[in-house]
Coordinates of C-alpha atoms and ligand atoms in Angstrom, one line a residue:
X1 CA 6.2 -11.3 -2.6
X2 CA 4.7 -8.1 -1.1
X3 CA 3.3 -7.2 1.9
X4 CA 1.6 -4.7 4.0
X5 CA 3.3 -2.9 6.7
X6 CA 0.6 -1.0 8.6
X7 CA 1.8 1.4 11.6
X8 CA -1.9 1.7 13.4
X9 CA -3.2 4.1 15.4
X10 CA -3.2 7.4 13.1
X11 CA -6.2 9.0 12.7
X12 CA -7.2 9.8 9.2
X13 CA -7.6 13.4 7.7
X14 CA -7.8 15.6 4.4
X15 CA -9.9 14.1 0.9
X16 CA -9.6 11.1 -0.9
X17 CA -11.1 10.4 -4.5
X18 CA -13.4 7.1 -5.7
X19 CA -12.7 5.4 -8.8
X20 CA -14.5 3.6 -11.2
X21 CA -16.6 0.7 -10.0
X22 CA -14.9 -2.9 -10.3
X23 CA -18.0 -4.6 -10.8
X24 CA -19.4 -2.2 -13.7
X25 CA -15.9 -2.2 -15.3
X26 CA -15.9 -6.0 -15.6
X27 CA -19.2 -6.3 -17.3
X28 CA -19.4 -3.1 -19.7
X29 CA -15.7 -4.1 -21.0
X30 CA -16.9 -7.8 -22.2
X31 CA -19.9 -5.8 -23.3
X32 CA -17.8 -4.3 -25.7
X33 CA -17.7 -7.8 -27.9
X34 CA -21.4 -7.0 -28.9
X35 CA -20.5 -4.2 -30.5
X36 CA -19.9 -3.6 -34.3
X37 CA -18.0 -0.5 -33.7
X38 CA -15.4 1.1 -31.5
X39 CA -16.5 2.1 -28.1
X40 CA -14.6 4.6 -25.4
X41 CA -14.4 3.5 -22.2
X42 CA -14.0 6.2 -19.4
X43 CA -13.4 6.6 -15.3
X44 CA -11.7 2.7 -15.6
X45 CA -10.2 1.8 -12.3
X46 CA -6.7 1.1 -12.6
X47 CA -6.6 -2.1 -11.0
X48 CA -6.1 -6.1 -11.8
X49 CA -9.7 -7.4 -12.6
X50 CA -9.8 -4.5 -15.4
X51 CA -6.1 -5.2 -16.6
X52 CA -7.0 -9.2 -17.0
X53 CA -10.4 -8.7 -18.4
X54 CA -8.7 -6.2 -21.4
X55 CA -5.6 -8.5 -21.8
X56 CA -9.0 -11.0 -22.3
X57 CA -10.2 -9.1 -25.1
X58 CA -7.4 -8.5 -26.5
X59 CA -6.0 -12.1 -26.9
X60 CA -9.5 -12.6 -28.6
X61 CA -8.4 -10.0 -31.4
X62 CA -9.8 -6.6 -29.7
X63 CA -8.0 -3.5 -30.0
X64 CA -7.5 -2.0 -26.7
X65 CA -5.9 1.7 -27.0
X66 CA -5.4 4.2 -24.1
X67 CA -6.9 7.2 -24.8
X68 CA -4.5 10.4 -24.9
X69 CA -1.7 8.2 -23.0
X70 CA -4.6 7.4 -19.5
X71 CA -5.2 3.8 -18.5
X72 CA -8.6 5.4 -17.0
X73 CA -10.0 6.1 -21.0
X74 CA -9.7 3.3 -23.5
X75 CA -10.8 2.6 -26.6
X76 CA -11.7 -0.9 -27.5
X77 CA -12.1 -2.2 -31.3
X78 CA -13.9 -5.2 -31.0
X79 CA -14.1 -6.0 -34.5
X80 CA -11.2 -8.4 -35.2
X81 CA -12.9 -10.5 -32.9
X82 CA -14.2 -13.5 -35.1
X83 CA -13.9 -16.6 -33.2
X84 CA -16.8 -17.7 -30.4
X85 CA -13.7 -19.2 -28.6
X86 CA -12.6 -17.8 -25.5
X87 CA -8.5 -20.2 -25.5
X88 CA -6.9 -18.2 -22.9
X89 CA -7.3 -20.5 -19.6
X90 CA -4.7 -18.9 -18.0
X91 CA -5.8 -15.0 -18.3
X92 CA -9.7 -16.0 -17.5
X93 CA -8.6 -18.8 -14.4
X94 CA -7.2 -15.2 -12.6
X95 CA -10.8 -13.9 -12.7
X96 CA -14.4 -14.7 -11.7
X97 CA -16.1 -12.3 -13.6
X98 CA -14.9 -13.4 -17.0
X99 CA -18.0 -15.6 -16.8
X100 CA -19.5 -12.4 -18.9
X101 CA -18.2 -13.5 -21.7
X102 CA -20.4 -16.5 -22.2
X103 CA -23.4 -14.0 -22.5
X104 CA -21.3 -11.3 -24.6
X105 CA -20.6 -14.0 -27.1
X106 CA -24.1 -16.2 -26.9
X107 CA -25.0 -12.6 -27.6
X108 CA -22.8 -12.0 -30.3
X109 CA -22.4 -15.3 -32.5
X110 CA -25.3 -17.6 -30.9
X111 CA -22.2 -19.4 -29.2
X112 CA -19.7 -19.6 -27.0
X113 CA -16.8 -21.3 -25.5
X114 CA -15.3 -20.3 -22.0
X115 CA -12.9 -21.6 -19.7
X116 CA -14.0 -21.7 -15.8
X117 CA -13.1 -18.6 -14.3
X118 CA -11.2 -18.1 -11.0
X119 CA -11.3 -15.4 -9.0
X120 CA -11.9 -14.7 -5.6
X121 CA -13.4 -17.3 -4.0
X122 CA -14.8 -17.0 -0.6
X123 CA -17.3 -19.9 -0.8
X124 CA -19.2 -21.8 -3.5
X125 CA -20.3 -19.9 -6.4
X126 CA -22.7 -21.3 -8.4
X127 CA -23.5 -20.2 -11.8
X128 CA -26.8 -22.4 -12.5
X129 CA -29.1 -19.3 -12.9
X130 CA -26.6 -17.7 -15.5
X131 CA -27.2 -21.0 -17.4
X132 CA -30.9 -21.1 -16.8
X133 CA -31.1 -17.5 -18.4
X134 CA -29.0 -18.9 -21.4
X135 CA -31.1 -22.3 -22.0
X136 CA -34.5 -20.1 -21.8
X137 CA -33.2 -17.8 -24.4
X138 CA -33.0 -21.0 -26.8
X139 CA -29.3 -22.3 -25.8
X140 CA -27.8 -25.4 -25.2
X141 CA -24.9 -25.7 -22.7
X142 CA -22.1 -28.1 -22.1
X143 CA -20.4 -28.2 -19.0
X144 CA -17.0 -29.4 -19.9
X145 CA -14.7 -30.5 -17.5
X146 CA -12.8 -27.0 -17.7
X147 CA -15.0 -25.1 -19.9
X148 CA -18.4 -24.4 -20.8
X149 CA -19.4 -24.4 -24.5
X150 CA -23.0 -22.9 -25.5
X151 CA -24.4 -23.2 -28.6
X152 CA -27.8 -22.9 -30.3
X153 CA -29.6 -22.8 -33.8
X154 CA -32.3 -19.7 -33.3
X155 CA -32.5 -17.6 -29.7
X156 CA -35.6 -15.8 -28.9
X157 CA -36.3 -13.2 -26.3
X158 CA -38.3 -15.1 -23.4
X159 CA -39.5 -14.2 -20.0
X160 CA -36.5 -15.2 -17.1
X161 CA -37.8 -15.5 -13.9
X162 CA -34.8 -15.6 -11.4
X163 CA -36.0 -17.8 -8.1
X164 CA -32.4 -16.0 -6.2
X165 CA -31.7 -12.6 -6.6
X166 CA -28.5 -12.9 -8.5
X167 CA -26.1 -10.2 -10.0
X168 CA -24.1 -11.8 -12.3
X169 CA -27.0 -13.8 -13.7
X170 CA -29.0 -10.6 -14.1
X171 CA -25.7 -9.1 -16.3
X172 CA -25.2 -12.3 -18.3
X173 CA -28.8 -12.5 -19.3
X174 CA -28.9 -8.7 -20.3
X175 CA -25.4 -9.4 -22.3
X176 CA -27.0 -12.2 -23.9
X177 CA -30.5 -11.1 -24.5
X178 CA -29.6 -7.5 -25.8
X179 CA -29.6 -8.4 -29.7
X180 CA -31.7 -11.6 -29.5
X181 CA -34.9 -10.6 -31.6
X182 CA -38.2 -10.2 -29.3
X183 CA -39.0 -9.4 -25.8
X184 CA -36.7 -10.8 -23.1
X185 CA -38.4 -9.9 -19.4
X186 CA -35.9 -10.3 -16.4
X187 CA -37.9 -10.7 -13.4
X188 CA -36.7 -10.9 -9.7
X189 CA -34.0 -8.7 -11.6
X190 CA -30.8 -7.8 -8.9
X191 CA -30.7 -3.9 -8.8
X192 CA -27.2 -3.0 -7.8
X193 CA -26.1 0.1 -9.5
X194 CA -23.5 -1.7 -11.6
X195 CA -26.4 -2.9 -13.1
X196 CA -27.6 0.2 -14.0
X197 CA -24.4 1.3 -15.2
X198 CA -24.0 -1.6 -17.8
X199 CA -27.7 -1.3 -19.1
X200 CA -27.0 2.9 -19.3
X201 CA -24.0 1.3 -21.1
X202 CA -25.6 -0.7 -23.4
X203 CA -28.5 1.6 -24.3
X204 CA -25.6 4.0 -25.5
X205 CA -24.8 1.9 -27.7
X206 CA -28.3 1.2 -29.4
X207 CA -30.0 -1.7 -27.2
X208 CA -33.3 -1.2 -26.0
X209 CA -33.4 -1.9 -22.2
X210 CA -35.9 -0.5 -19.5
X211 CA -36.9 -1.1 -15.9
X212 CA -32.5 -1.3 -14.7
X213 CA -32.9 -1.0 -11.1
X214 CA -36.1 -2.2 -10.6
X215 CA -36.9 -5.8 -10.0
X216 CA -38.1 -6.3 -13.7
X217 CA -35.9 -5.3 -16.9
X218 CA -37.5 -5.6 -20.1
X219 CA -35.3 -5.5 -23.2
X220 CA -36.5 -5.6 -26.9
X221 CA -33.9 -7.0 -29.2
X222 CA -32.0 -4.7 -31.3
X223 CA -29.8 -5.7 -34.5
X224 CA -27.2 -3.7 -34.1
X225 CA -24.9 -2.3 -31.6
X226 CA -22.8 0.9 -32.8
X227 CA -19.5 3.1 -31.0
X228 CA -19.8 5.2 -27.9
X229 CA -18.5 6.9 -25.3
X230 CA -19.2 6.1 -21.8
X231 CA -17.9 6.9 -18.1
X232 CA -18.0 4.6 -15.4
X233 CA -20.0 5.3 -12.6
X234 CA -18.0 5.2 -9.1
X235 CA -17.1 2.4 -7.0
X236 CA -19.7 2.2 -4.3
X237 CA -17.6 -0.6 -2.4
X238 CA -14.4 1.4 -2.1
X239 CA -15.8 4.3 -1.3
X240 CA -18.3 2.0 1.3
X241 CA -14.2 0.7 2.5
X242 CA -12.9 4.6 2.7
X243 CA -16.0 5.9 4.8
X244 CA -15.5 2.5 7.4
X245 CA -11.9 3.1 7.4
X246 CA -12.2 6.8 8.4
X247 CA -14.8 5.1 11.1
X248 CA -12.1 2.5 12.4
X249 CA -9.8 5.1 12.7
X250 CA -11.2 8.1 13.8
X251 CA -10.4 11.5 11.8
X252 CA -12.4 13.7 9.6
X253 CA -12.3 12.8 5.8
X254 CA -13.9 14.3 2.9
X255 CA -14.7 10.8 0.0
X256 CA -14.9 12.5 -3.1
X257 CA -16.3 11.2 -6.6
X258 CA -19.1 9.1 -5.6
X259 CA -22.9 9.3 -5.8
X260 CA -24.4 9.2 -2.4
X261 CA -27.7 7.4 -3.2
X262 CA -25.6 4.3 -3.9
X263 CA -23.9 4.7 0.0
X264 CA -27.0 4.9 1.5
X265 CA -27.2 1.7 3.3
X266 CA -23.5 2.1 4.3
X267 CA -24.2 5.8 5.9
X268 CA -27.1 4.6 7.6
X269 CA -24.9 1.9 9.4
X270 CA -22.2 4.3 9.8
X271 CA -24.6 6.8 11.5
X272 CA -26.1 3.9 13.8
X273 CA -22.2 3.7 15.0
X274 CA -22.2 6.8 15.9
X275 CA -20.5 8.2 12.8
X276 CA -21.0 11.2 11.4
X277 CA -22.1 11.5 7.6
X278 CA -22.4 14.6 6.2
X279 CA -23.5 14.1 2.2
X280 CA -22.8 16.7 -0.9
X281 CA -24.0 16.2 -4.7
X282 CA -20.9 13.8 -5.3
X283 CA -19.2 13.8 -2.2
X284 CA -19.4 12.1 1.5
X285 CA -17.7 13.8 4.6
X286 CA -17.1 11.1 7.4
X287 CA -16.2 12.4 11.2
X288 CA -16.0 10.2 13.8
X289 CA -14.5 11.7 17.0
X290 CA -16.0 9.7 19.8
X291 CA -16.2 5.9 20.9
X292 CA -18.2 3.8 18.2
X293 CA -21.1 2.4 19.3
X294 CA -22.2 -1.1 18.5
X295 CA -24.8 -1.9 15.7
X296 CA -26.1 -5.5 13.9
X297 CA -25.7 -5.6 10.3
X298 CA -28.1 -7.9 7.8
X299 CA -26.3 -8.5 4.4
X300 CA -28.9 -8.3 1.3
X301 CA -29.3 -7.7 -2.4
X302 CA -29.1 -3.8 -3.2
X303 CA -30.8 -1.5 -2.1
X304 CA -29.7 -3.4 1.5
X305 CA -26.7 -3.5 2.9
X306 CA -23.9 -4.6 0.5
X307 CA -22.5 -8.2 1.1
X308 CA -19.0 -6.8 -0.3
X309 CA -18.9 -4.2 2.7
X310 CA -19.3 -7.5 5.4
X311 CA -16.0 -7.7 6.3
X312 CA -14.8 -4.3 6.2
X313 CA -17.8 -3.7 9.1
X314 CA -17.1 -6.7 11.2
X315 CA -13.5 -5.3 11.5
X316 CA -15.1 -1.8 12.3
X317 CA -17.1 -3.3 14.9
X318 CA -14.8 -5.1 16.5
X319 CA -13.8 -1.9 18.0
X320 CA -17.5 -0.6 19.0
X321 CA -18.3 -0.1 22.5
X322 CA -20.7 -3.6 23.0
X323 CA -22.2 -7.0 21.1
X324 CA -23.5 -6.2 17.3
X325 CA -24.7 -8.8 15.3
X326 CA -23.9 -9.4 11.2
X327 CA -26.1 -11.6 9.2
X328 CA -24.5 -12.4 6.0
X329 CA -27.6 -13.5 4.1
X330 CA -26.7 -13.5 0.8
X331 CA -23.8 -16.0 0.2
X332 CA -23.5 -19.1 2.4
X333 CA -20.5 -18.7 3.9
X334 CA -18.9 -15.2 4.1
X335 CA -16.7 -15.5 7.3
X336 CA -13.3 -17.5 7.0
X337 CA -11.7 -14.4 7.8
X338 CA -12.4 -14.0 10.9
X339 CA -9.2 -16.2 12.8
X340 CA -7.3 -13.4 11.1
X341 CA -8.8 -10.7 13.1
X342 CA -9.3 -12.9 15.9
X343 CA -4.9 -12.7 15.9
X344 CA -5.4 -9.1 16.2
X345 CA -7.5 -9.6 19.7
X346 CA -11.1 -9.6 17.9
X347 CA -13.5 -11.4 20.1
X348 CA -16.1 -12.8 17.4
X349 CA -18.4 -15.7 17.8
X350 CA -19.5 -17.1 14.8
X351 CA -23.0 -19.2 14.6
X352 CA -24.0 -20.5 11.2
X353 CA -24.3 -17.1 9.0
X354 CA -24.3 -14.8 12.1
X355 CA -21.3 -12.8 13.6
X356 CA -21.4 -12.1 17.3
X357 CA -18.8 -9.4 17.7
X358 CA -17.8 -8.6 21.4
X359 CA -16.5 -5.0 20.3
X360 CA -13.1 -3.6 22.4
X361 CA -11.7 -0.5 22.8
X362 CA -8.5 -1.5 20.6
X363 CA -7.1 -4.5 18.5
X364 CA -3.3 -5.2 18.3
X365 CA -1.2 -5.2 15.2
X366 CA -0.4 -9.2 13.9
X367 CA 0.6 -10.9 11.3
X368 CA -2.3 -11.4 9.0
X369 CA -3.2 -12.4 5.5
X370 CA -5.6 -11.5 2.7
X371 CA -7.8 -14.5 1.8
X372 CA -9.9 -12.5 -0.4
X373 CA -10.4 -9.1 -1.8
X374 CA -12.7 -7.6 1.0
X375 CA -11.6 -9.4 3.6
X376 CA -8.1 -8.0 2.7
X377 CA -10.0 -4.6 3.2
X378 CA -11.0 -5.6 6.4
X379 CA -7.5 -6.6 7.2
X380 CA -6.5 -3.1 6.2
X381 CA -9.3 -1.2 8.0
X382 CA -8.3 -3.3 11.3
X383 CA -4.6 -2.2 10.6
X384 CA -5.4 1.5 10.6
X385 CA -7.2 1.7 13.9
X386 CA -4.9 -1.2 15.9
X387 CA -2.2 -0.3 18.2
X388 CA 1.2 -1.4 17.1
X389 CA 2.7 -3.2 13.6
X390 CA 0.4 -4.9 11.1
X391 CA 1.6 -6.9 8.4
X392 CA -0.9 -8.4 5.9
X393 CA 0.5 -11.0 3.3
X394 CA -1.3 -11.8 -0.1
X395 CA -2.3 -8.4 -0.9
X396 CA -2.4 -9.9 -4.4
X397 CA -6.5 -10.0 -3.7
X398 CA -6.8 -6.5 -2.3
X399 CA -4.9 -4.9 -5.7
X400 CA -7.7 -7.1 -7.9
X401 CA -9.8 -4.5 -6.5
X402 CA -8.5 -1.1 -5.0
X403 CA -6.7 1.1 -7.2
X404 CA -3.7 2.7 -5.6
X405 CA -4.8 2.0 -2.1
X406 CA -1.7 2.7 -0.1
X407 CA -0.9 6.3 -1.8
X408 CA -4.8 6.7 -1.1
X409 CA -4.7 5.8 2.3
X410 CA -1.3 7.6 3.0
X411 CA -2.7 10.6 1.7
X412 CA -4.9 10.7 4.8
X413 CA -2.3 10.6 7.3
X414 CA -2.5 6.6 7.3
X415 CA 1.2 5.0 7.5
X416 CA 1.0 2.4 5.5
X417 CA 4.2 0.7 3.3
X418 CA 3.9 -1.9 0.5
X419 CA 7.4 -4.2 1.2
X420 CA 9.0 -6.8 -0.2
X421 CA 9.7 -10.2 1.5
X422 CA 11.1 -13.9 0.7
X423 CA 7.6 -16.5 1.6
X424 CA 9.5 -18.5 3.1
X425 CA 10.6 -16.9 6.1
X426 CA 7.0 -15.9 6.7
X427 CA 5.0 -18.6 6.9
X428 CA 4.6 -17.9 10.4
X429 CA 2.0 -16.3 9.2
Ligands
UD1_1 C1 -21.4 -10.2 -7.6 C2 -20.2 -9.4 -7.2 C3 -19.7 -9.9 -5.8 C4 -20.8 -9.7 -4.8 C5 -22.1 -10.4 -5.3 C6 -23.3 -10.1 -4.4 C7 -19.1 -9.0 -9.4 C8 -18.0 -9.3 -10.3 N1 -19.1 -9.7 -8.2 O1 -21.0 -11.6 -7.6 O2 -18.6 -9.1 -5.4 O3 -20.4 -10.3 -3.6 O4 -22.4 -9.9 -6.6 O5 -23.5 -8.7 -4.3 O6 -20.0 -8.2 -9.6 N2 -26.3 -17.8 -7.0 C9 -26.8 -19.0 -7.3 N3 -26.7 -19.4 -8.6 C10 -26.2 -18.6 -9.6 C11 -25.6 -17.3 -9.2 C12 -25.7 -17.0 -7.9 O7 -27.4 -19.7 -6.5 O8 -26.1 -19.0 -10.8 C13 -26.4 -17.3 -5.6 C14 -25.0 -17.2 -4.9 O9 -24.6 -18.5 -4.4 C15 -25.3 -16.2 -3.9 C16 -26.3 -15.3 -4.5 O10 -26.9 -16.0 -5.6 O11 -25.8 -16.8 -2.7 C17 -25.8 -14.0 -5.0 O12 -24.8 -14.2 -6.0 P1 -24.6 -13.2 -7.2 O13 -25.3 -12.0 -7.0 O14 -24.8 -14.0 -8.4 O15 -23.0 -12.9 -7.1 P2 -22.0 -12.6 -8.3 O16 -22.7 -12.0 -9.4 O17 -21.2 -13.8 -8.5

């Protein structure tokens, strides 16, 4: 097993670039399957989520091929895929967002056959409205005790009215509605940019989708889907985790290879702390030289502050001079991290989905762990700015989700080690 070893207390300096966004990759890669032709694949993040979800395709009968020898640029030939089967429990049970695959394939053969996904899971995640989406298409779905099969004899586009803002429901019912014939409208649409990014995605490759980004998408059904070549936008949460480390830590960083627009909630928090945000066409320069100052935080759908960047700020503002408050208001339960950063001296009161956070000048270094792939963030963002040793087990989670993190962060003056240790003489932990 690996750890974390994080020396704290360096202040962070120099330029650090964004990949490509998690949450886009995962969606335009099953999007593939829809496909009749080859399609290029660009700005990939080199993590685990994007590893699993090709291994995915592959096992399905894809052809996945690096472009000119870089795991950022693949091809994927989705043609020898023939089977509305998904039979690889084991590859889908590692992530939550091969639940894309039911709308890729409704999409594709007018049925499908999934196992449950895993993945991170930080509370209940329900997947009713994906299902809705599907039945009001014209599909029937099983729920299997460890699958869920959906078939149908004729889908039609329909209006989908979502009653919960939902991401992944918006996705699947994009994915599946894409070539159904007629006019599917998605209203109360979510309006993240990775939702953008796969509807720019598909339109490359001959769909017929308008309104991404807004609150209604209307999409006219296409027949066929053919090749393209498309580049990844960049990952608004890791950057969202560089600029709040640079704020935990103090220093003066430039964040490279993002699109600002997408930060904008972030910066505006960031500045309320006191934090200085200078923006460029594709770059963010964060300063933060004085005592942070304390700020409350409300979680929402996009454009509002990002529910992925939760943790990441409650371990900033741990160390903010005063009380801030964090709502999480879009999942139910978003906090069982917190005893983690309590080990490191954190004085958080939690009430129902609010955070009180009693900021101090300085955490300690502990013995922590990663239960999921944000709070592992914030694990590492309390790391960086805590006096003494931390040591954060399971970074399994973080990896799902932040490519090359430690040669990232160490390139900014942060000393931070990846080592190896037997479990059992940790589970102090
Ligand atoms: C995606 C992101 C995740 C992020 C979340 C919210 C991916 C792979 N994951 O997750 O990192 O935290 O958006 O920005 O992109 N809900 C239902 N029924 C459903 C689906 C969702 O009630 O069928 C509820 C959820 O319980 C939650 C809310 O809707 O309270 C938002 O969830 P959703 O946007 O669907 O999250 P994901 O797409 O799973």
């Amino acid at each position: 097993m690996d750890k974390f070893v994080i020396n704290g207390g360096n202040k962070l300096y120099g330029e650090v670039s964004v990949s490509g966004a998690k949450n886009a990759a995962v969606a335009i890669i099953p999007a593939v399957v829809l496909s009749d032709e080859p399609c290029v694949i660009e700005n990939l993040p080199k993590i685990k989520d994007v590893s699993v979800i090709l291994a995915i395709l592959e096992h399905m009968g894809a052809k996945v091929r690096k472009v000119d020898g870089d795991d950022s640029r693949v091809e994927i030939d989705p043609r020898g895929i023939t089977s509305h089967k998904v039979t690889c429990e084991k590859l889908v049970g590692d992530m939550r967002a091969s639940y894309y695959l039911l709308g890729a394939l409704l999409g594709k053969f007018g049925k499908a056959v999934v196992p449950f996904s895993g993945g991170c899971s930080f509370c209940e995640r329900p997947i009713d409205l994906h299902l809705k989406a599907f039945e009001t298409l014209g599909a029937k779905t099983n729920i299997c005790p460890n699958r869920i099969e959906l078939s149908s004899e004729r889908l039609e586009g329909r209006p989908i009215y979502f009653d919960v803002v939902s991401v992944g429901a918006t996705m699947n019912a994009m994915l599946a509605a894409v070539k159904v014939p007629g006019r599917t409208i998605i209203d109360r649409a979510a309006k993240e940019p990775h939702i953008v990014d796969l509807a720019n995605f598909l339109n490359s490759m001959g769909a017929n989708i308008k309104g991404a980004g807004t609150d209604v998408i209307k999409i006219r059904g296409v027949e066929k889907l053919h090749s393209c070549t498309y580049s990844i936008i960049p990952d608004q949460i890791e950057a969202g985790t560089y600029m709040a480390a640079v704020a935990a830590a103090g220093g003066n960083v430039l964040i490279k290879d993002v699109i600002p627009e997408h930060l904008d909630s972030i910066t505006a928090k960031l500045r309320d702390t006191g934090t200085l945000v200078e923006e460029y066409d594709e770059a963010v320069r964060v300063v933060r030289e004085n005592t942070l100052k304390s700020c409350n935080v409300k979680t929402m759908p996009h454009p509002g502050f990002p529910t992925d960047m939760q943790p990441q700020f409650v371990a900033l503002l741990s160390t903010a001079n005063g009380r801030s408050r964090v709502m999480e208001c879009v999942w139910e339960s978003r906090f069982s991290y917190i005893p983690q950063l309590r080990k490191m001296g954190a004085d958080i009161i939690e009430n129902g989905n609010t955070a009180h956070i009693y900021g101090k000048q300085r955490l300690t270094g502990a013995k922590v762990r990663a239960l999921d792939l944000r709070a592992g963030a914030a694990m590492v963002i309390a790391g960086l700015s805590a006096e003494g040793i931390t040591e954060i087990a399971d970074i399994k989670y973080i990896e799902r989700g932040y490519e090359k993190i430690i040669e990232k962060l160490t390139s900014i003056g942060a000393d931070i080690r990846r080592v190896t240790y037997k479990e059992d003489i940790e589970d102090d932990l």
